[in-house]
Coordinates of C-alpha atoms and ligand atoms in Angstrom, one line a residue:
M1 CA -26.7 9.9 24.8
A2 CA -26.2 11.1 21.2
I3 CA -23.4 10.6 18.9
L4 CA -22.4 13.9 16.5
V5 CA -21.8 13.8 12.8
A6 CA -19.3 16.5 12.2
A7 CA -17.9 16.5 8.6
D8 CA -17.3 18.9 5.5
F9 CA -19.1 16.7 3.3
T10 CA -20.9 17.4 0.3
P11 CA -24.7 17.1 -0.1
E12 CA -23.7 13.9 -2.1
E13 CA -21.5 12.7 0.3
W14 CA -24.1 13.0 3.1
A15 CA -26.5 11.2 1.0
A16 CA -24.0 8.0 1.0
W17 CA -23.0 8.3 4.4
W18 CA -26.2 9.1 6.6
P19 CA -28.1 6.1 5.7
E20 CA -25.1 3.6 6.4
L21 CA -24.4 5.5 9.7
L22 CA -28.2 5.0 10.7
A23 CA -28.2 1.7 9.6
A24 CA -24.8 0.5 11.3
L25 CA -25.9 2.6 14.6
P26 CA -29.6 1.3 15.0
G27 CA -30.9 2.6 18.8
E28 CA -28.3 5.6 18.6
R29 CA -29.2 9.1 18.3
L30 CA -27.4 10.8 15.4
V31 CA -27.2 14.4 15.2
R32 CA -25.5 15.9 11.9
G33 CA -23.6 19.0 13.2
R34 CA -23.8 21.0 16.6
T35 CA -26.9 23.0 15.9
S36 CA -28.9 20.7 13.7
V37 CA -31.0 19.2 16.5
P38 CA -31.8 21.7 19.0
D39 CA -33.1 19.6 21.8
V40 CA -30.1 17.5 22.0
P41 CA -27.6 19.5 24.8
D42 CA -23.9 19.3 24.2
E43 CA -23.9 17.3 27.7
S44 CA -25.7 14.6 25.8
I45 CA -23.0 14.0 23.1
D46 CA -20.5 11.3 24.3
V47 CA -19.3 10.4 20.6
A48 CA -17.9 12.7 17.9
L49 CA -17.9 11.0 14.2
V50 CA -15.4 13.3 12.3
A51 CA -14.1 14.0 8.9
N52 CA -12.4 17.1 8.4
P53 CA -14.8 19.1 10.9
P54 CA -15.4 22.6 11.3
A55 CA -13.6 24.5 13.3
D56 CA -14.3 24.4 17.1
A57 CA -16.7 21.3 16.0
L58 CA -15.4 19.3 19.1
R59 CA -14.9 22.3 21.7
G60 CA -17.3 22.2 24.5
L61 CA -18.9 18.7 25.0
P62 CA -18.1 17.9 28.4
G63 CA -19.8 14.3 27.9
L64 CA -17.2 13.5 25.3
R65 CA -15.7 10.0 25.5
L66 CA -14.6 8.8 21.8
V67 CA -13.9 10.8 18.8
Q68 CA -13.9 8.4 15.5
S69 CA -12.4 9.4 12.4
L70 CA -14.2 8.6 9.4
W71 CA -10.5 9.0 7.4
A72 CA -7.5 6.8 7.8
G73 CA -5.4 9.5 8.2
V74 CA -5.5 11.6 11.4
D75 CA -3.2 14.2 10.7
G76 CA -5.2 16.9 10.0
L77 CA -7.4 15.7 13.0
L78 CA -4.4 16.3 15.3
A79 CA -3.7 19.7 14.4
D80 CA -7.0 20.8 15.3
A81 CA -7.1 22.6 18.6
S82 CA -10.4 22.1 19.4
L83 CA -9.7 18.5 19.3
P84 CA -10.0 17.4 23.2
I85 CA -7.0 16.0 24.6
S86 CA -8.1 13.6 27.2
V87 CA -10.5 11.9 24.7
P88 CA -9.3 9.0 23.0
L89 CA -9.4 9.2 19.4
A90 CA -9.5 6.5 17.1
R91 CA -8.7 6.4 13.0
M92 CA -10.5 4.3 10.6
V93 CA -9.1 1.2 9.7
D94 CA -11.0 -0.6 6.8
P95 CA -9.5 -3.7 4.9
G96 CA -11.6 -2.4 1.5
M97 CA -9.2 0.9 2.1
N98 CA -5.8 -1.7 2.6
E99 CA -7.3 -3.9 -1.0
A100 CA -7.8 -0.4 -2.8
M101 CA -4.4 0.8 -1.6
A102 CA -2.6 -2.3 -2.5
Q103 CA -4.5 -2.4 -5.9
T104 CA -3.3 1.4 -6.7
A105 CA 0.2 0.8 -5.5
L106 CA 0.5 -2.7 -7.6
W107 CA -0.5 -0.8 -10.8
A108 CA 1.9 2.0 -10.2
V109 CA 4.7 -0.4 -9.6
L110 CA 3.5 -2.4 -12.8
A111 CA 3.1 0.7 -14.9
L112 CA 6.7 1.8 -13.8
H113 CA 8.4 -1.5 -14.0
R114 CA 6.9 -2.1 -17.7
G115 CA 7.6 1.4 -18.8
L116 CA 3.6 1.7 -19.5
F117 CA 4.1 5.8 -19.0
C118 CA 7.1 5.5 -21.4
Y119 CA 5.0 4.1 -23.7
A120 CA 2.2 6.4 -23.5
A121 CA 4.4 9.4 -24.4
Q122 CA 6.0 7.3 -27.5
Q123 CA 2.0 7.0 -28.2
R124 CA 1.4 10.6 -28.1
R125 CA 4.5 11.1 -30.8
A126 CA 3.5 8.2 -32.8
E127 CA 6.8 6.5 -32.0
W128 CA 7.2 2.6 -32.2
R129 CA 10.1 1.8 -30.0
P130 CA 10.4 -1.5 -27.7
Q131 CA 11.9 -1.0 -24.3
P132 CA 14.1 -3.9 -22.8
Q133 CA 12.1 -6.0 -20.5
R134 CA 12.8 -6.9 -16.8
R135 CA 11.4 -9.5 -14.7
A136 CA 9.7 -8.9 -11.6
D137 CA 11.8 -10.4 -9.5
E138 CA 15.1 -8.0 -10.8
V139 CA 13.2 -5.2 -9.9
N140 CA 13.1 -3.6 -5.7
V141 CA 10.5 -2.0 -4.5
A142 CA 10.9 -0.1 -0.9
V143 CA 7.5 0.4 1.0
L144 CA 8.1 3.1 3.3
G145 CA 5.6 2.4 6.4
L146 CA 4.2 -1.1 7.3
G147 CA 1.0 0.0 8.9
Q148 CA -2.4 -1.5 7.5
M149 CA -2.0 0.3 4.0
G150 CA 1.8 -0.4 4.0
C151 CA 1.4 -4.4 4.8
A152 CA -1.1 -4.7 2.5
T153 CA 0.8 -3.1 -0.3
A154 CA 4.2 -5.1 0.4
R155 CA 2.6 -8.4 0.4
R156 CA 0.4 -7.7 -2.7
L157 CA 3.9 -6.7 -4.7
A158 CA 5.7 -9.8 -3.0
D159 CA 3.2 -12.0 -4.2
N160 CA 3.6 -10.6 -7.7
G161 CA 7.3 -11.5 -7.8
Y162 CA 8.5 -8.2 -6.8
R163 CA 11.6 -8.0 -4.2
V164 CA 10.0 -6.0 -1.7
T165 CA 11.8 -4.3 1.1
G166 CA 9.8 -2.5 4.0
W167 CA 10.7 0.2 6.4
S168 CA 9.0 1.1 9.8
T169 CA 9.7 2.2 13.1
H170 CA 9.5 -0.9 15.0
A171 CA 11.3 -4.3 13.8
K172 CA 9.0 -6.6 11.8
T173 CA 8.9 -10.1 10.3
L174 CA 6.8 -10.5 7.2
N175 CA 6.7 -13.5 5.0
G176 CA 8.9 -13.1 1.8
I177 CA 9.8 -9.5 2.6
T178 CA 13.0 -7.9 3.8
T179 CA 12.3 -5.4 6.5
H180 CA 14.6 -2.5 8.2
A181 CA 13.6 -0.4 11.1
G182 CA 14.2 3.3 12.6
P183 CA 16.1 6.3 11.0
A184 CA 19.4 5.1 10.5
S185 CA 18.6 2.0 8.0
L186 CA 16.4 4.3 5.5
G187 CA 19.6 5.1 3.7
Q188 CA 20.2 1.4 3.2
V189 CA 16.5 1.1 2.0
L190 CA 16.7 3.7 -0.6
V191 CA 20.0 2.9 -2.4
T192 CA 18.8 -0.2 -3.8
A193 CA 15.4 0.7 -4.4
Q194 CA 14.4 0.7 -8.2
I195 CA 10.8 2.0 -7.2
V196 CA 9.8 3.8 -3.7
V197 CA 6.2 3.4 -2.5
N198 CA 5.7 5.7 0.4
L199 CA 2.8 4.8 3.1
L200 CA 4.0 6.8 5.9
P201 CA 1.8 8.4 8.1
L202 CA 2.5 12.6 8.4
T203 CA 4.1 13.1 11.8
A204 CA 7.1 15.5 12.7
A205 CA 9.4 12.9 12.0
T206 CA 8.4 12.2 8.5
R207 CA 7.4 15.6 7.0
G208 CA 9.4 16.2 4.4
L209 CA 11.5 12.9 4.4
L210 CA 11.8 12.6 0.8
N211 CA 13.6 15.6 0.1
R212 CA 17.1 16.5 -1.6
Q213 CA 19.3 14.2 0.1
T214 CA 16.9 11.1 0.6
L215 CA 16.0 11.3 -3.1
A216 CA 19.6 11.7 -4.1
M217 CA 19.9 8.3 -2.5
M218 CA 17.6 6.4 -4.7
P219 CA 19.7 4.9 -7.9
R220 CA 19.4 6.6 -11.1
G221 CA 16.0 6.3 -12.8
A222 CA 14.1 5.4 -9.6
G223 CA 10.5 5.7 -9.4
L224 CA 8.4 7.4 -6.7
V225 CA 5.2 6.4 -6.1
N226 CA 3.5 8.6 -2.8
L227 CA 0.2 7.4 -2.1
A228 CA 0.3 8.7 1.7
R229 CA 0.6 12.7 2.4
G230 CA 1.8 15.5 0.1
A231 CA 4.0 17.0 3.1
H232 CA 5.9 14.1 2.9
V233 CA 7.6 15.1 -0.4
V234 CA 9.4 18.6 -0.6
E235 CA 8.1 19.4 -4.1
A236 CA 10.9 21.3 -5.3
D237 CA 13.1 19.0 -4.8
L238 CA 11.4 16.1 -6.5
L239 CA 11.0 18.4 -9.2
E240 CA 14.8 18.8 -9.3
A241 CA 15.7 15.2 -9.3
L242 CA 13.2 14.6 -12.0
D243 CA 14.6 17.5 -14.4
S244 CA 17.7 16.5 -13.6
G245 CA 17.2 13.1 -14.8
H246 CA 18.1 11.4 -11.4
L247 CA 14.8 10.3 -10.9
G248 CA 13.0 8.6 -13.8
H249 CA 9.0 9.0 -13.3
A250 CA 6.7 9.9 -10.0
V251 CA 3.3 9.0 -9.7
L252 CA 1.7 11.3 -7.3
D253 CA -1.6 10.8 -5.4
V254 CA -1.1 13.3 -2.8
F255 CA -0.2 17.0 -2.9
H256 CA 0.6 20.0 -0.5
T257 CA -2.1 21.8 -1.6
E258 CA -5.4 20.1 -2.9
P259 CA -7.2 20.3 -5.2
L260 CA -3.8 20.3 -6.8
P261 CA -3.7 24.1 -8.1
T262 CA -4.4 24.2 -11.9
D263 CA -0.4 26.4 -12.8
H264 CA 1.3 23.5 -10.7
P265 CA 4.1 22.1 -12.8
F266 CA 3.3 18.4 -11.7
W267 CA 0.2 18.6 -14.0
R268 CA 2.1 19.1 -17.3
H269 CA 5.5 17.4 -16.2
S270 CA 6.3 14.5 -18.6
K271 CA 7.4 12.6 -15.8
V272 CA 4.9 13.2 -13.4
S273 CA 1.3 11.2 -13.1
V274 CA -1.1 13.2 -11.1
L275 CA -4.1 11.4 -9.3
P276 CA -6.7 13.0 -7.5
H277 CA -6.2 11.3 -4.0
I278 CA -8.2 8.4 -5.1
A279 CA -5.6 5.7 -4.3
A280 CA -7.9 4.5 -1.2
Q281 CA -11.4 5.7 -1.0
T282 CA -13.2 5.8 1.9
D283 CA -16.0 3.8 1.7
P284 CA -19.1 4.4 3.5
R285 CA -20.6 1.0 3.6
S286 CA -18.0 -0.6 5.3
A287 CA -16.7 2.5 7.0
A288 CA -19.5 2.9 8.9
R289 CA -19.8 -0.4 10.2
S290 CA -16.0 -0.1 11.0
A291 CA -17.1 3.5 13.0
A292 CA -19.9 1.6 14.6
A293 CA -17.8 -1.3 15.7
N294 CA -16.0 1.0 18.1
V295 CA -19.0 2.9 19.4
L296 CA -20.6 -0.5 20.2
A297 CA -16.8 -1.3 22.4
L298 CA -17.5 1.9 24.3
R299 CA -21.2 0.9 24.9
E300 CA -20.1 -2.0 26.1
R301 CA -17.5 -1.1 28.1
R302 CA -14.8 -3.0 25.7
P303 CA -11.4 -1.8 24.6
L304 CA -11.7 0.9 21.9
E305 CA -9.6 -0.4 18.6
N306 CA -7.2 1.8 16.3
V307 CA -6.7 4.5 19.1
V308 CA -4.0 7.0 17.9
D309 CA -1.1 7.7 20.0
R310 CA -1.3 11.2 20.2
F311 CA 2.5 11.4 21.2
R312 CA 4.1 9.6 18.1
G313 CA 1.3 11.0 15.9
Y314 CA -0.2 7.9 14.2
Ligands
NAP1 P1 -0.7 3.2 9.7 O1 -1.2 1.7 9.7 O2 -0.5 4.3 11.0 O3 0.8 2.5 9.5 C1 2.3 3.5 9.7 C2 3.1 2.8 9.2 O4 4.3 3.7 9.4 C3 3.8 1.8 10.7 O5 4.3 0.8 9.8 C4 4.9 2.4 11.3 O6 5.8 1.8 12.0 C5 5.7 3.7 10.0 N1 6.0 4.8 10.5 C6 5.6 5.5 11.0 N2 6.1 6.6 11.5 C7 7.8 6.3 10.8 C8 9.2 6.8 10.9 N3 9.3 7.8 11.4 N4 9.7 6.3 10.3 C9 9.7 4.4 10.0 N5 8.4 4.2 9.6 C10 7.6 5.0 10.5 O7 -0.7 3.6 8.6 P2 -1.6 3.5 7.3 O8 -3.1 3.4 7.5 O9 -1.0 2.4 6.7 O10 -1.7 4.7 6.3 C11 -0.5 5.2 5.7 C12 -0.5 6.5 4.8 O11 -1.6 6.2 3.8 C13 -0.7 7.5 5.9 O12 0.0 8.8 5.4 C14 -2.4 7.9 5.5 O13 -2.7 9.3 5.8 C15 -2.6 7.8 3.9 N6 -3.8 7.6 3.2 C16 -3.7 7.8 1.9 C17 -5.1 7.5 1.1 C18 -5.2 7.9 0.0 O14 -6.2 7.6 -0.7 N7 -4.0 8.4 -0.9 C19 -5.8 6.6 1.9 C20 -5.9 6.4 3.2 C21 -4.9 6.5 3.8 P3 5.4 1.0 13.5 O15 4.2 0.0 12.8 O16 6.4 0.4 13.4 O17 4.4 1.8 14.1

């Protein structure tokens, strides 16, 4: 049996991933790309470890029993026509990434709450003007999505004193966090949220969810933090909400087109902070171990972890 590693890694990324994968999967035969080792026939490949795999990388592998994503989000993979329907797809879950996401969200919420983007603008104008200060428990933060990243983020924000409301598909009970579930409750969540942190997966139900209508539900001056996927936000509607003064500021880590085109209005917008999709980077050291755990489960005929529900899309 052999494990195919199909990824669009740069040479530097291969140099970081390859030794970690070899170390995490001792005794396994790893193949880098379909043609890299001619004496490994396609029939012998039973696992594919993938990160933005090249087109058709997963087609024609009759022995395939597990596709393990090396990335947390699987929206791109689910749109790949070569992904075999009958083979389980597992996504990356890594506590290190959840921690990184919680840190990024806390930084963005603190910066919005304490007016730090406003003070940075004032500094550029050499303007000395203190703004009124609010306590954290006077700030309502809504976290959309209470999965791996959303839960870690909601907890971190609540631990820092914020009034946190979480929104998910299914009802949840989380200590110290108000929760709502289902589409009918979204308006209730947004209407009081001075800051919204988006940590939803990109699915048919969530694409374009942050649009003119839903952004208008947020209170005047509210902040938006999008750390999930660019396509959750209708970019023209967000620009309109910022330009009209309805929204105060947006912190954006993800975009419809990445890298963000140099002529995109977000780059130079005074109410937008742009990050280059770094909210929670995959760390090959821990991610390789997480992927290897699922390969071991397959080998030992134990249930696989973090299997994606293709119907719901996450
Ligand atoms: P996850 O564990 O799959 O959690 C998804 C959460 O969203 C769940 O709580 C789910 O509800 C909820 N949800 C899904 N569809 C919904 C809907 N239509 N309405 C309401 N709630 C809905 O996802 P995750 O691992 O936390 O990842 C969150 C996002 O972060 C993804 O978009 C991922 O691509 C992105 N991400 C970004 C970066 C970065 O660096 N920017 C890094 C990694 C991941 P239930 O719990 O009730 O099912």
